[in-house]
mmCIF file of C-alpha atoms and ligand atoms in Angstrom:
data_model
loop_
_atom_site.group_PDB
_atom_site.id
_atom_site.type_symbol
_atom_site.label_atom_id
_atom_site.label_comp_id
_atom_site.label_asym_id
_atom_site.label_seq_id
_atom_site.Cartn_x
_atom_site.Cartn_y
_atom_site.Cartn_z
ATOM 1 C CA MET A 1 -16.521 -23.067 7.182
ATOM 2 C CA ARG A 2 -13.072 -23.088 8.753
ATOM 3 C CA ARG A 3 -12.303 -19.880 10.605
ATOM 4 C CA PRO A 4 -8.927 -18.380 9.562
ATOM 5 C CA VAL A 5 -6.878 -17.099 12.487
ATOM 6 C CA THR A 6 -6.667 -13.325 12.043
ATOM 7 C CA LEU A 7 -3.380 -12.045 13.376
ATOM 8 C CA PRO A 8 -2.792 -8.431 14.405
ATOM 9 C CA ASP A 9 -1.113 -6.426 11.615
ATOM 10 C CA HIS A 10 1.970 -5.903 13.772
ATOM 11 C CA ALA A 11 2.533 -9.671 14.348
ATOM 12 C CA ARG A 12 6.249 -10.315 14.068
ATOM 13 C CA PRO A 13 7.897 -13.090 12.009
ATOM 14 C CA ALA A 14 8.340 -15.582 14.887
ATOM 15 C CA THR A 15 4.583 -15.266 15.543
ATOM 16 C CA LEU A 16 3.762 -15.606 11.827
ATOM 17 C CA ALA A 17 5.871 -18.791 11.791
ATOM 18 C CA LEU A 18 3.355 -20.327 14.198
ATOM 19 C CA ASP A 19 0.046 -18.859 13.184
ATOM 20 C CA ALA A 20 0.008 -17.518 9.598
ATOM 21 C CA GLY A 21 -2.255 -19.680 7.439
ATOM 22 C CA LEU A 22 -3.768 -21.412 10.474
ATOM 23 C CA SER A 23 -7.511 -21.922 10.486
ATOM 24 C CA ILE A 24 -9.756 -23.445 13.128
ATOM 25 C CA PRO A 25 -12.248 -26.119 11.948
ATOM 26 C CA PRO A 26 -15.663 -25.263 13.460
ATOM 27 C CA ASP A 27 -16.605 -28.890 14.183
ATOM 28 C CA THR A 28 -13.549 -29.891 16.239
ATOM 29 C CA ARG A 29 -12.078 -26.437 17.085
ATOM 30 C CA THR A 30 -8.610 -28.038 17.149
ATOM 31 C CA ILE A 31 -5.631 -25.681 17.353
ATOM 32 C CA GLN A 32 -2.889 -27.686 15.611
ATOM 33 C CA PRO A 33 -3.067 -27.913 11.788
ATOM 34 C CA ASP A 34 -4.992 -30.939 10.520
ATOM 35 C CA LEU A 35 -3.492 -33.420 8.098
ATOM 36 C CA ALA A 36 -5.894 -33.606 5.137
ATOM 37 C CA MET A 37 -4.767 -36.649 3.141
ATOM 38 C CA SER A 38 -7.626 -36.579 0.630
ATOM 39 C CA VAL A 39 -6.499 -36.209 -2.974
ATOM 40 C CA ASN A 40 -9.845 -34.702 -4.026
ATOM 41 C CA THR A 41 -12.965 -32.987 -2.688
ATOM 42 C CA MET A 42 -16.675 -33.056 -3.574
ATOM 43 C CA VAL A 43 -17.457 -30.586 -6.335
ATOM 44 C CA THR A 44 -20.682 -29.325 -7.855
ATOM 45 C CA PRO A 45 -21.051 -30.079 -11.579
ATOM 46 C CA GLY A 46 -19.172 -27.509 -13.644
ATOM 47 C CA GLU A 47 -16.873 -26.595 -10.760
ATOM 48 C CA GLY A 48 -13.072 -27.136 -11.061
ATOM 49 C CA ALA A 49 -10.906 -27.785 -14.105
ATOM 50 C CA PHE A 50 -8.327 -30.248 -15.415
ATOM 51 C CA SER A 51 -6.371 -27.798 -17.520
ATOM 52 C CA ALA A 52 -3.654 -25.368 -16.490
ATOM 53 C CA ALA A 53 -5.607 -22.798 -18.512
ATOM 54 C CA GLY A 54 -8.683 -23.415 -16.346
ATOM 55 C CA LEU A 55 -6.943 -22.684 -13.022
ATOM 56 C CA GLY A 56 -8.101 -19.409 -11.508
ATOM 57 C CA ASP A 57 -6.656 -17.522 -8.549
ATOM 58 C CA ILE A 58 -5.561 -20.339 -6.233
ATOM 59 C CA ALA A 59 -6.927 -18.393 -3.254
ATOM 60 C CA ASP A 60 -10.441 -18.956 -4.677
ATOM 61 C CA GLU A 61 -9.972 -22.437 -6.170
ATOM 62 C CA PRO A 62 -11.699 -25.427 -4.561
ATOM 63 C CA PHE A 63 -9.388 -28.299 -3.538
ATOM 64 C CA THR A 64 -10.468 -30.189 -6.638
ATOM 65 C CA TYR A 65 -7.353 -32.303 -7.008
ATOM 66 C CA ALA A 66 -4.216 -32.399 -4.892
ATOM 67 C CA ARG A 67 -1.740 -32.051 -7.738
ATOM 68 C CA TRP A 68 -2.489 -28.330 -7.731
ATOM 69 C CA SER A 69 -4.037 -27.772 -4.295
ATOM 70 C CA ASN A 70 -4.681 -29.596 -1.000
ATOM 71 C CA PRO A 71 -5.756 -28.015 2.306
ATOM 72 C CA THR A 72 -2.596 -28.980 4.257
ATOM 73 C CA VAL A 73 -0.250 -28.021 1.419
ATOM 74 C CA ARG A 74 -2.177 -24.746 1.052
ATOM 75 C CA ALA A 75 -1.697 -23.995 4.771
ATOM 76 C CA LEU A 76 2.055 -24.458 4.274
ATOM 77 C CA GLU A 77 2.044 -22.183 1.209
ATOM 78 C CA GLN A 78 0.209 -19.473 3.151
ATOM 79 C CA ARG A 79 2.554 -19.674 6.120
ATOM 80 C CA MET A 80 5.645 -19.485 3.918
ATOM 81 C CA ALA A 81 4.127 -16.582 1.945
ATOM 82 C CA ALA A 82 3.646 -14.663 5.210
ATOM 83 C CA LEU A 83 7.267 -15.307 6.242
ATOM 84 C CA GLU A 84 8.703 -14.289 2.862
ATOM 85 C CA ARG A 85 6.288 -11.317 2.459
ATOM 86 C CA ALA A 86 5.102 -12.950 -0.783
ATOM 87 C CA GLU A 87 1.791 -12.482 -2.520
ATOM 88 C CA GLU A 88 1.608 -16.225 -3.267
ATOM 89 C CA ALA A 89 3.506 -19.491 -3.011
ATOM 90 C CA VAL A 90 3.487 -22.853 -4.756
ATOM 91 C CA ALA A 91 4.841 -25.948 -3.018
ATOM 92 C CA PHE A 92 6.706 -28.853 -4.634
ATOM 93 C CA ALA A 93 7.816 -32.386 -3.790
ATOM 94 C CA SER A 94 11.456 -31.312 -3.278
ATOM 95 C CA GLY A 95 13.737 -28.323 -3.625
ATOM 96 C CA MET A 96 14.910 -29.592 -7.012
ATOM 97 C CA ALA A 97 11.291 -29.976 -8.155
ATOM 98 C CA ALA A 98 10.743 -26.327 -7.168
ATOM 99 C CA ILE A 99 13.816 -25.166 -9.112
ATOM 100 C CA SER A 100 13.101 -27.266 -12.219
ATOM 101 C CA GLY A 101 9.370 -26.448 -12.094
ATOM 102 C CA MET A 102 10.129 -22.730 -11.907
ATOM 103 C CA LEU A 103 12.706 -22.814 -14.727
ATOM 104 C CA LEU A 104 10.613 -24.978 -17.049
ATOM 105 C CA ALA A 105 7.514 -22.859 -16.392
ATOM 106 C CA LEU A 106 9.239 -19.545 -17.129
ATOM 107 C CA LEU A 107 11.726 -20.370 -19.885
ATOM 108 C CA LYS A 108 11.230 -21.481 -23.479
ATOM 109 C CA ALA A 109 13.487 -22.299 -26.420
ATOM 110 C CA GLY A 110 15.393 -19.171 -27.491
ATOM 111 C CA ASP A 111 15.373 -17.638 -23.990
ATOM 112 C CA HIS A 112 18.620 -16.911 -22.178
ATOM 113 C CA LEU A 113 19.160 -17.845 -18.518
ATOM 114 C CA ILE A 114 21.961 -16.386 -16.400
ATOM 115 C CA VAL A 115 22.726 -18.655 -13.475
ATOM 116 C CA SER A 116 25.167 -18.160 -10.624
ATOM 117 C CA ASP A 117 28.323 -20.126 -11.499
ATOM 118 C CA VAL A 118 28.189 -21.778 -8.059
ATOM 119 C CA THR A 119 24.865 -23.156 -6.838
ATOM 120 C CA TYR A 120 23.593 -26.339 -5.274
ATOM 121 C CA ALA A 121 25.026 -29.114 -7.499
ATOM 122 C CA GLY A 122 21.625 -30.347 -8.737
ATOM 123 C CA ALA A 123 20.626 -26.866 -9.916
ATOM 124 C CA ALA A 124 24.044 -26.335 -11.554
ATOM 125 C CA GLU A 125 23.804 -29.611 -13.468
ATOM 126 C CA LEU A 126 20.180 -28.962 -14.468
ATOM 127 C CA ALA A 127 21.091 -25.542 -15.874
ATOM 128 C CA ARG A 128 24.226 -26.655 -17.684
ATOM 129 C CA GLY A 129 23.120 -30.148 -18.708
ATOM 130 C CA LEU A 130 19.366 -30.274 -19.272
ATOM 131 C CA LEU A 131 18.105 -26.796 -20.203
ATOM 132 C CA PRO A 132 20.299 -26.462 -23.329
ATOM 133 C CA ASP A 133 18.645 -29.689 -24.607
ATOM 134 C CA PHE A 134 15.384 -27.691 -24.683
ATOM 135 C CA GLY A 135 16.947 -24.824 -26.666
ATOM 136 C CA ILE A 136 17.472 -22.553 -23.641
ATOM 137 C CA GLU A 137 20.758 -20.633 -23.677
ATOM 138 C CA VAL A 138 22.538 -20.741 -20.307
ATOM 139 C CA THR A 139 25.439 -18.593 -19.074
ATOM 140 C CA PRO A 140 26.993 -19.286 -15.660
ATOM 141 C CA VAL A 141 28.183 -15.993 -14.085
ATOM 142 C CA ASN A 142 29.947 -15.141 -10.848
ATOM 143 C CA LEU A 143 27.288 -12.734 -9.598
ATOM 144 C CA SER A 144 29.531 -11.473 -6.792
ATOM 145 C CA VAL A 145 31.844 -9.753 -9.318
ATOM 146 C CA PRO A 146 30.694 -6.153 -9.960
ATOM 147 C CA GLY A 147 29.833 -5.627 -13.621
ATOM 148 C CA ALA A 148 29.776 -9.359 -14.473
ATOM 149 C CA LEU A 149 25.999 -9.518 -14.639
ATOM 150 C CA ALA A 150 25.663 -6.404 -16.835
ATOM 151 C CA ALA A 151 28.269 -7.830 -19.225
ATOM 152 C CA ALA A 152 26.435 -11.171 -19.523
ATOM 153 C CA LEU A 153 22.914 -9.828 -20.135
ATOM 154 C CA ARG A 154 21.564 -10.346 -23.669
ATOM 155 C CA PRO A 155 18.419 -9.071 -25.391
ATOM 156 C CA ASN A 156 16.813 -12.493 -24.806
ATOM 157 C CA THR A 157 17.826 -12.819 -21.115
ATOM 158 C CA ARG A 158 14.588 -13.757 -19.375
ATOM 159 C CA LEU A 159 15.811 -14.807 -15.921
ATOM 160 C CA VAL A 160 18.819 -14.383 -13.610
ATOM 161 C CA HIS A 161 18.939 -17.216 -11.048
ATOM 162 C CA CYS A 162 21.169 -16.780 -8.015
ATOM 163 C CA GLU A 163 21.785 -18.483 -4.681
ATOM 164 C CA SER A 164 22.790 -16.693 -1.477
ATOM 165 C CA PRO A 165 24.659 -17.883 0.504
ATOM 166 C CA CYS A 166 25.663 -20.405 -2.130
ATOM 167 C CA ASN A 167 26.201 -24.041 -1.362
ATOM 168 C CA PRO A 168 28.944 -25.101 -0.630
ATOM 169 C CA ILE A 169 31.351 -22.126 -0.533
ATOM 170 C CA LEU A 170 29.005 -19.643 1.228
ATOM 171 C CA ARG A 171 29.689 -16.854 -1.231
ATOM 172 C CA LEU A 172 26.960 -14.185 -1.093
ATOM 173 C CA THR A 173 25.077 -12.309 -3.808
ATOM 174 C CA ASP A 174 24.066 -8.673 -3.378
ATOM 175 C CA LEU A 175 20.404 -9.312 -4.154
ATOM 176 C CA ALA A 176 19.254 -5.680 -4.312
ATOM 177 C CA GLN A 177 22.034 -4.867 -6.780
ATOM 178 C CA VAL A 178 21.377 -7.921 -8.974
ATOM 179 C CA ALA A 179 17.651 -7.046 -9.042
ATOM 180 C CA ARG A 180 18.421 -3.431 -10.071
ATOM 181 C CA VAL A 181 20.721 -4.456 -12.932
ATOM 182 C CA ALA A 182 18.472 -7.280 -14.187
ATOM 183 C CA HIS A 183 15.269 -5.229 -14.009
ATOM 184 C CA ALA A 184 16.837 -2.337 -15.915
ATOM 185 C CA HIS A 185 17.308 -4.910 -18.678
ATOM 186 C CA GLY A 186 13.795 -6.363 -18.379
ATOM 187 C CA ALA A 187 14.930 -9.692 -16.880
ATOM 188 C CA LEU A 188 13.395 -11.425 -13.854
ATOM 189 C CA VAL A 189 15.463 -12.481 -10.824
ATOM 190 C CA SER A 190 15.050 -15.641 -8.754
ATOM 191 C CA VAL A 191 17.092 -16.664 -5.732
ATOM 192 C CA ASP A 192 17.565 -19.946 -3.935
ATOM 193 C CA SER A 193 17.441 -18.760 -0.319
ATOM 194 C CA THR A 194 17.591 -22.219 1.278
ATOM 195 C CA LEU A 195 20.734 -21.483 3.298
ATOM 196 C CA ALA A 196 19.515 -18.059 4.462
ATOM 197 C CA THR A 197 15.888 -18.985 5.322
ATOM 198 C CA PRO A 198 13.366 -16.168 5.853
ATOM 199 C CA VAL A 199 14.762 -15.796 9.373
ATOM 200 C CA ALA A 200 17.909 -14.205 7.896
ATOM 201 C CA THR A 201 16.831 -12.684 4.551
ATOM 202 C CA ARG A 202 13.559 -11.754 2.807
ATOM 203 C CA PRO A 203 14.711 -11.448 -0.844
ATOM 204 C CA LEU A 204 11.338 -10.215 -2.176
ATOM 205 C CA THR A 205 11.710 -7.093 -0.012
ATOM 206 C CA LEU A 206 15.072 -6.473 -1.747
ATOM 207 C CA GLY A 207 13.505 -6.449 -5.222
ATOM 208 C CA VAL A 208 13.929 -10.111 -6.219
ATOM 209 C CA ASP A 209 10.953 -11.540 -8.164
ATOM 210 C CA LEU A 210 10.946 -15.172 -7.032
ATOM 211 C CA VAL A 211 12.341 -16.995 -3.985
ATOM 212 C CA VAL A 212 12.958 -20.739 -3.979
ATOM 213 C CA HIS A 213 13.582 -22.971 -0.981
ATOM 214 C CA SER A 214 14.442 -26.552 -0.417
ATOM 215 C CA LEU A 215 12.051 -27.040 2.514
ATOM 216 C CA THR A 216 13.968 -30.259 3.217
ATOM 217 C CA LYS A 217 16.687 -28.256 4.981
ATOM 218 C CA PHE A 218 16.356 -25.704 7.828
ATOM 219 C CA ILE A 219 12.680 -24.944 7.195
ATOM 220 C CA ASN A 220 11.498 -28.475 7.983
ATOM 221 C CA GLY A 221 14.633 -28.863 10.036
ATOM 222 C CA HIS A 222 14.170 -32.451 11.192
ATOM 223 C CA GLY A 223 15.611 -34.480 8.309
ATOM 224 C CA ASP A 224 12.408 -36.426 7.725
ATOM 225 C CA ALA A 225 10.618 -34.789 4.766
ATOM 226 C CA LEU A 226 11.559 -33.622 1.281
ATOM 227 C CA GLY A 227 9.846 -30.463 0.051
ATOM 228 C CA GLY A 228 10.319 -27.307 -1.987
ATOM 229 C CA ILE A 229 8.551 -24.032 -2.623
ATOM 230 C CA VAL A 230 8.574 -21.032 -4.982
ATOM 231 C CA LEU A 231 7.263 -17.660 -3.757
ATOM 232 C CA GLY A 232 6.496 -14.409 -5.565
ATOM 233 C CA SER A 233 3.689 -12.517 -7.286
ATOM 234 C CA LYS A 234 0.301 -14.062 -7.993
ATOM 235 C CA ALA A 235 0.945 -13.853 -11.739
ATOM 236 C CA LEU A 236 4.321 -15.640 -11.700
ATOM 237 C CA THR A 237 3.325 -18.319 -9.180
ATOM 238 C CA ALA A 238 0.061 -18.987 -11.063
ATOM 239 C CA ARG A 239 2.068 -19.705 -14.208
ATOM 240 C CA ILE A 240 4.398 -21.992 -12.232
ATOM 241 C CA ARG A 241 1.505 -23.810 -10.513
ATOM 242 C CA GLY A 242 -0.306 -24.294 -13.798
ATOM 243 C CA ARG A 243 2.647 -25.509 -15.798
ATOM 244 C CA ALA A 244 4.632 -27.378 -13.127
ATOM 245 C CA GLY A 245 1.722 -28.576 -10.971
ATOM 246 C CA VAL A 246 -0.621 -29.560 -13.750
ATOM 247 C CA TYR A 247 1.906 -30.728 -16.383
ATOM 248 C CA LEU A 248 5.024 -31.862 -14.497
ATOM 249 C CA GLY A 249 3.230 -33.043 -11.377
ATOM 250 C CA ALA A 250 5.998 -32.924 -8.745
ATOM 251 C CA SER A 251 3.523 -31.724 -6.113
ATOM 252 C CA LEU A 252 4.160 -31.846 -2.383
ATOM 253 C CA SER A 253 2.425 -34.635 -0.425
ATOM 254 C CA ALA A 254 0.027 -33.617 2.344
ATOM 255 C CA SER A 255 1.920 -35.674 4.926
ATOM 256 C CA ASN A 256 5.206 -33.939 4.120
ATOM 257 C CA ALA A 257 3.452 -30.545 4.173
ATOM 258 C CA TRP A 258 2.148 -31.362 7.648
ATOM 259 C CA LEU A 259 5.625 -32.351 8.878
ATOM 260 C CA ILE A 260 7.122 -29.176 7.369
ATOM 261 C CA LEU A 261 4.423 -26.992 8.970
ATOM 262 C CA ARG A 262 5.341 -28.569 12.272
ATOM 263 C CA GLY A 263 9.001 -27.831 11.577
ATOM 264 C CA ILE A 264 8.236 -24.173 10.815
ATOM 265 C CA ASP A 265 6.577 -23.800 14.235
ATOM 266 C CA THR A 266 10.085 -23.785 15.724
ATOM 267 C CA LEU A 267 12.010 -22.257 12.790
ATOM 268 C CA PHE A 268 12.912 -19.010 14.522
ATOM 269 C CA ALA A 269 13.929 -20.633 17.816
ATOM 270 C CA ARG A 270 15.994 -23.257 15.981
ATOM 271 C CA LEU A 271 17.714 -20.810 13.651
ATOM 272 C CA ARG A 272 18.611 -18.408 16.438
ATOM 273 C CA GLN A 273 20.161 -21.180 18.514
ATOM 274 C CA ILE A 274 21.866 -22.803 15.510
ATOM 275 C CA SER A 275 23.275 -19.468 14.330
ATOM 276 C CA ASP A 276 24.541 -18.677 17.820
ATOM 277 C CA SER A 277 26.276 -22.087 18.046
ATOM 278 C CA ALA A 278 27.649 -21.707 14.504
ATOM 279 C CA GLY A 279 29.236 -18.362 15.435
ATOM 280 C CA ARG A 280 31.027 -20.004 18.377
ATOM 281 C CA ILE A 281 32.092 -23.023 16.313
ATOM 282 C CA ALA A 282 33.333 -20.828 13.434
ATOM 283 C CA ALA A 283 35.495 -18.826 15.876
ATOM 284 C CA PHE A 284 36.831 -22.082 17.383
ATOM 285 C CA LEU A 285 37.648 -23.494 13.927
ATOM 286 C CA GLU A 286 39.381 -20.272 12.880
ATOM 287 C CA ALA A 287 41.768 -20.645 15.823
ATOM 288 C CA HIS A 288 42.352 -24.396 15.329
ATOM 289 C CA PRO A 289 45.846 -25.378 14.088
ATOM 290 C CA ALA A 290 44.447 -28.084 11.759
ATOM 291 C CA VAL A 291 42.153 -25.589 9.998
ATOM 292 C CA GLU A 292 43.578 -23.446 7.193
ATOM 293 C CA ARG A 293 40.550 -21.281 6.490
ATOM 294 C CA VAL A 294 36.984 -20.815 7.708
ATOM 295 C CA ILE A 295 34.242 -19.264 5.573
ATOM 296 C CA TYR A 296 31.271 -18.112 7.615
ATOM 297 C CA PRO A 297 29.195 -14.984 6.894
ATOM 298 C CA GLY A 298 29.345 -14.022 10.574
ATOM 299 C CA LEU A 299 33.161 -13.884 10.683
ATOM 300 C CA ALA A 300 34.950 -10.597 9.942
ATOM 301 C CA SER A 301 37.262 -12.677 7.693
ATOM 302 C CA HIS A 302 34.418 -13.525 5.254
ATOM 303 C CA PRO A 303 35.264 -11.616 2.051
ATOM 304 C CA GLN A 304 31.695 -10.229 1.950
ATOM 305 C CA HIS A 305 31.186 -9.696 5.690
ATOM 306 C CA ALA A 306 29.791 -6.178 5.162
ATOM 307 C CA LEU A 307 27.201 -7.511 2.706
ATOM 308 C CA ALA A 308 26.336 -10.306 5.148
ATOM 309 C CA GLN A 309 25.662 -7.741 7.858
ATOM 310 C CA ARG A 310 23.483 -5.723 5.510
ATOM 311 C CA GLN A 311 21.542 -8.587 3.938
ATOM 312 C CA MET A 312 21.314 -11.218 6.684
ATOM 313 C CA ASP A 313 19.631 -10.697 10.056
ATOM 314 C CA LEU A 314 21.711 -13.599 11.373
ATOM 315 C CA PRO A 315 24.639 -15.425 9.746
ATOM 316 C CA GLY A 316 22.987 -18.856 9.825
ATOM 317 C CA GLY A 317 24.000 -22.431 10.509
ATOM 318 C CA MET A 318 26.351 -23.280 7.635
ATOM 319 C CA ILE A 319 30.148 -23.154 7.950
ATOM 320 C CA ALA A 320 32.713 -24.075 5.290
ATOM 321 C CA PHE A 321 36.285 -24.852 6.355
ATOM 322 C CA ARG A 322 39.481 -26.076 4.781
ATOM 323 C CA THR A 323 42.288 -28.264 6.064
ATOM 324 C CA ALA A 324 45.482 -29.702 4.599
ATOM 325 C CA ASP A 325 45.023 -33.041 2.778
ATOM 326 C CA PRO A 326 41.212 -32.884 2.793
ATOM 327 C CA GLN A 327 40.753 -36.518 1.695
ATOM 328 C CA ALA A 328 42.747 -37.829 4.669
ATOM 329 C CA MET A 329 40.913 -35.404 6.971
ATOM 330 C CA ALA A 330 37.565 -36.595 5.606
ATOM 331 C CA ARG A 331 38.467 -40.176 6.509
ATOM 332 C CA ARG A 332 39.580 -39.020 9.955
ATOM 333 C CA LEU A 333 36.388 -37.058 10.629
ATOM 334 C CA ALA A 334 34.182 -39.912 9.398
ATOM 335 C CA ALA A 335 35.983 -42.324 11.732
ATOM 336 C CA ARG A 336 36.326 -40.084 14.785
ATOM 337 C CA LEU A 337 33.317 -37.777 15.070
ATOM 338 C CA ARG A 338 31.011 -38.974 17.824
ATOM 339 C CA ILE A 339 28.385 -36.198 17.893
ATOM 340 C CA ALA A 340 28.408 -34.577 14.432
ATOM 341 C CA HIS A 341 27.575 -36.984 11.599
ATOM 342 C CA TYR A 342 29.651 -37.440 8.463
ATOM 343 C CA ALA A 343 26.793 -37.390 5.926
ATOM 344 C CA PHE A 344 25.180 -35.461 3.082
ATOM 345 C CA SER A 345 22.311 -32.962 3.418
ATOM 346 C CA LEU A 346 22.118 -30.003 5.789
ATOM 347 C CA GLY A 347 19.776 -27.950 7.931
ATOM 348 C CA HIS A 348 18.705 -30.754 10.240
ATOM 349 C CA GLN A 349 18.494 -30.794 14.041
ATOM 350 C CA ARG A 350 21.639 -32.979 14.163
ATOM 351 C CA SER A 351 24.982 -31.602 12.980
ATOM 352 C CA ILE A 352 26.281 -32.897 9.658
ATOM 353 C CA VAL A 353 29.685 -32.517 8.032
ATOM 354 C CA THR A 354 30.899 -33.611 4.624
ATOM 355 C CA LEU A 355 33.768 -32.863 2.221
ATOM 356 C CA LEU A 356 32.989 -31.242 -1.149
ATOM 357 C CA ASP A 357 36.118 -32.032 -3.112
ATOM 358 C CA THR A 358 37.021 -29.231 -5.553
ATOM 359 C CA ASP A 359 38.143 -31.414 -8.477
ATOM 360 C CA GLY A 360 34.934 -33.429 -8.251
ATOM 361 C CA MET A 361 32.745 -30.296 -8.104
ATOM 362 C CA ILE A 362 34.562 -28.600 -10.981
ATOM 363 C CA GLY A 363 34.713 -31.672 -13.242
ATOM 364 C CA GLY A 364 31.206 -33.063 -12.927
ATOM 365 C CA THR A 365 29.138 -30.116 -11.775
ATOM 366 C CA TYR A 366 30.464 -26.590 -12.275
ATOM 367 C CA ARG A 367 32.835 -26.983 -15.264
ATOM 368 C CA LEU A 368 34.516 -23.671 -14.356
ATOM 369 C CA GLU A 369 37.515 -22.250 -16.185
ATOM 370 C CA GLY A 370 39.840 -19.222 -15.989
ATOM 371 C CA ALA A 371 38.858 -16.466 -13.546
ATOM 372 C CA ALA A 372 35.746 -18.338 -12.408
ATOM 373 C CA LEU A 373 37.832 -21.395 -11.505
ATOM 374 C CA ALA A 374 40.403 -19.209 -9.702
ATOM 375 C CA ASP A 375 37.613 -17.591 -7.682
ATOM 376 C CA TYR A 376 36.155 -20.977 -6.718
ATOM 377 C CA ARG A 377 39.595 -22.166 -5.587
ATOM 378 C CA ARG A 378 40.088 -18.903 -3.652
ATOM 379 C CA PHE A 379 37.147 -19.960 -1.480
ATOM 380 C CA ALA A 380 37.403 -23.733 -1.624
ATOM 381 C CA GLY A 381 41.097 -24.615 -2.149
ATOM 382 C CA ALA A 382 41.282 -28.386 -2.797
ATOM 383 C CA GLY A 383 37.937 -28.863 -1.074
ATOM 384 C CA VAL A 384 35.681 -27.511 1.652
ATOM 385 C CA PHE A 385 34.202 -29.288 4.599
ATOM 386 C CA ARG A 386 30.575 -28.187 4.775
ATOM 387 C CA LEU A 387 29.409 -28.178 8.375
ATOM 388 C CA SER A 388 25.699 -27.826 9.032
ATOM 389 C CA VAL A 389 25.367 -26.957 12.701
ATOM 390 C CA GLY A 390 22.537 -28.616 14.605
ATOM 391 C CA LEU A 391 20.898 -28.198 17.977
ATOM 392 C CA GLU A 392 23.432 -30.096 20.085
ATOM 393 C CA ASP A 393 25.200 -28.144 22.842
ATOM 394 C CA ALA A 394 27.820 -25.938 21.140
ATOM 395 C CA ALA A 395 30.502 -26.852 23.711
ATOM 396 C CA ASP A 396 29.937 -30.564 23.015
ATOM 397 C CA LEU A 397 30.228 -29.957 19.259
ATOM 398 C CA ILE A 398 33.428 -27.972 19.715
ATOM 399 C CA ALA A 399 34.970 -30.735 21.850
ATOM 400 C CA ASP A 400 33.874 -33.340 19.299
ATOM 401 C CA LEU A 401 35.377 -31.422 16.375
ATOM 402 C CA ASP A 402 38.538 -30.731 18.385
ATOM 403 C CA GLN A 403 39.234 -34.383 19.168
ATOM 404 C CA ALA A 404 38.461 -35.420 15.571
ATOM 405 C CA LEU A 405 40.549 -32.667 13.895
ATOM 406 C CA SER A 406 43.588 -33.013 16.146
ATOM 407 C CA ALA A 407 46.238 -35.471 15.028
HETATM 408 C C1 PLP B 2 20.749 -24.652 -1.671
HETATM 409 C C2 PLP B 2 19.976 -25.866 -2.082
HETATM 410 N N1 PLP B 2 18.999 -25.740 -2.988
HETATM 411 C C3 PLP B 2 18.278 -26.807 -3.410
HETATM 412 C C4 PLP B 2 18.546 -28.065 -2.929
HETATM 413 C C5 PLP B 2 17.741 -29.214 -3.431
HETATM 414 O O1 PLP B 2 16.772 -29.551 -2.479
HETATM 415 P P1 PLP B 2 16.082 -30.986 -2.373
HETATM 416 O O2 PLP B 2 17.135 -31.949 -1.914
HETATM 417 O O3 PLP B 2 14.973 -30.755 -1.403
HETATM 418 O O4 PLP B 2 15.590 -31.344 -3.734
HETATM 419 C C6 PLP B 2 19.548 -28.248 -1.978
HETATM 420 C C7 PLP B 2 19.854 -29.607 -1.474
HETATM 421 O O5 PLP B 2 20.852 -29.815 -0.802
HETATM 422 C C8 PLP B 2 20.284 -27.125 -1.544
HETATM 423 O O6 PLP B 2 21.283 -27.223 -0.653
#
């Protein structure tokens, strides 16, 4: 039998990031997590099941088949559950697999979903484009507007899905307040906390029912593995594992789980350094003549700075900024940056910047109108540059951005 590492009750999050879910194999007594590639294990006749209905408590299930459980993936689920203070977790092949698996496991035809009107583009398009094809009613709502959620709730509202900070405009959601309003109405609340990470925010402790992460971003942190996870109660995650793991099958690979576990070892150290650099870079950008506006939860100028201070232990590594003629500036940054990379994705060890053009986001993805469109433009103008700060020296990044931004 493997011997689980038993941590003292007072172990703090940075310690949990290294050791929660770790177990020592008695034969080799190795300290680092093993990579168990096997898709199946030996079973005794009658043991295990091939039906979602036959899955018991995952904590007691044998590793019968890797689509619903594998030792390395399980170690990742346990470590993430410790960091998010969750009863259970279920890992997926990507962040989008986690979001779609959660939504398709919880919602059915005739249910109503309220979704933040600005989320990661894939989630926005899934909610607006695909779910209605399955008979699910979907209402995008700006969850940062007081009263907007209460006004949108319907008798059949089953789930309110938010994102905080939201990608790309870094608008925040008051998670405790959303949970209070939704619960009073009998609806569940899920949040995509990819940009916050458990280093900054633990949404389950604020009353949220389910937390989703793209593990591809800060949590793995090295730009070399896709992954996703949903965390919450045993009952909700069991339903998601059964339906999404057994039926939809977008399960995380053991090799990616191993890479992500290795990334989590340094999550706290990376996030603290990245957040510190991001604070310095945000202040530099705010003073730069080529920059019209900076949106960063750590700046006093962020419209929800007080909420950021209350809800986030650190402001994180994502900065949004605006310049005049964003298309021309995008070409200039792509041609001139020598340290930061002009590329998609975020949360890696190397800094990444890209333009999210407002017309493109509104037309293809968000389809906002009226007050919602005005609010998006209030943050994003004609477009925001999304800067994901990495682990390079902050002074080098500032010099690089300075030479690239300056005419
Ligand atoms: C906030 C957020 N959620 C979810 C996703 C989707 O994650 P993945 O690319 O791992 O599917 C992303 C990807 O950029 C994201 O930024």
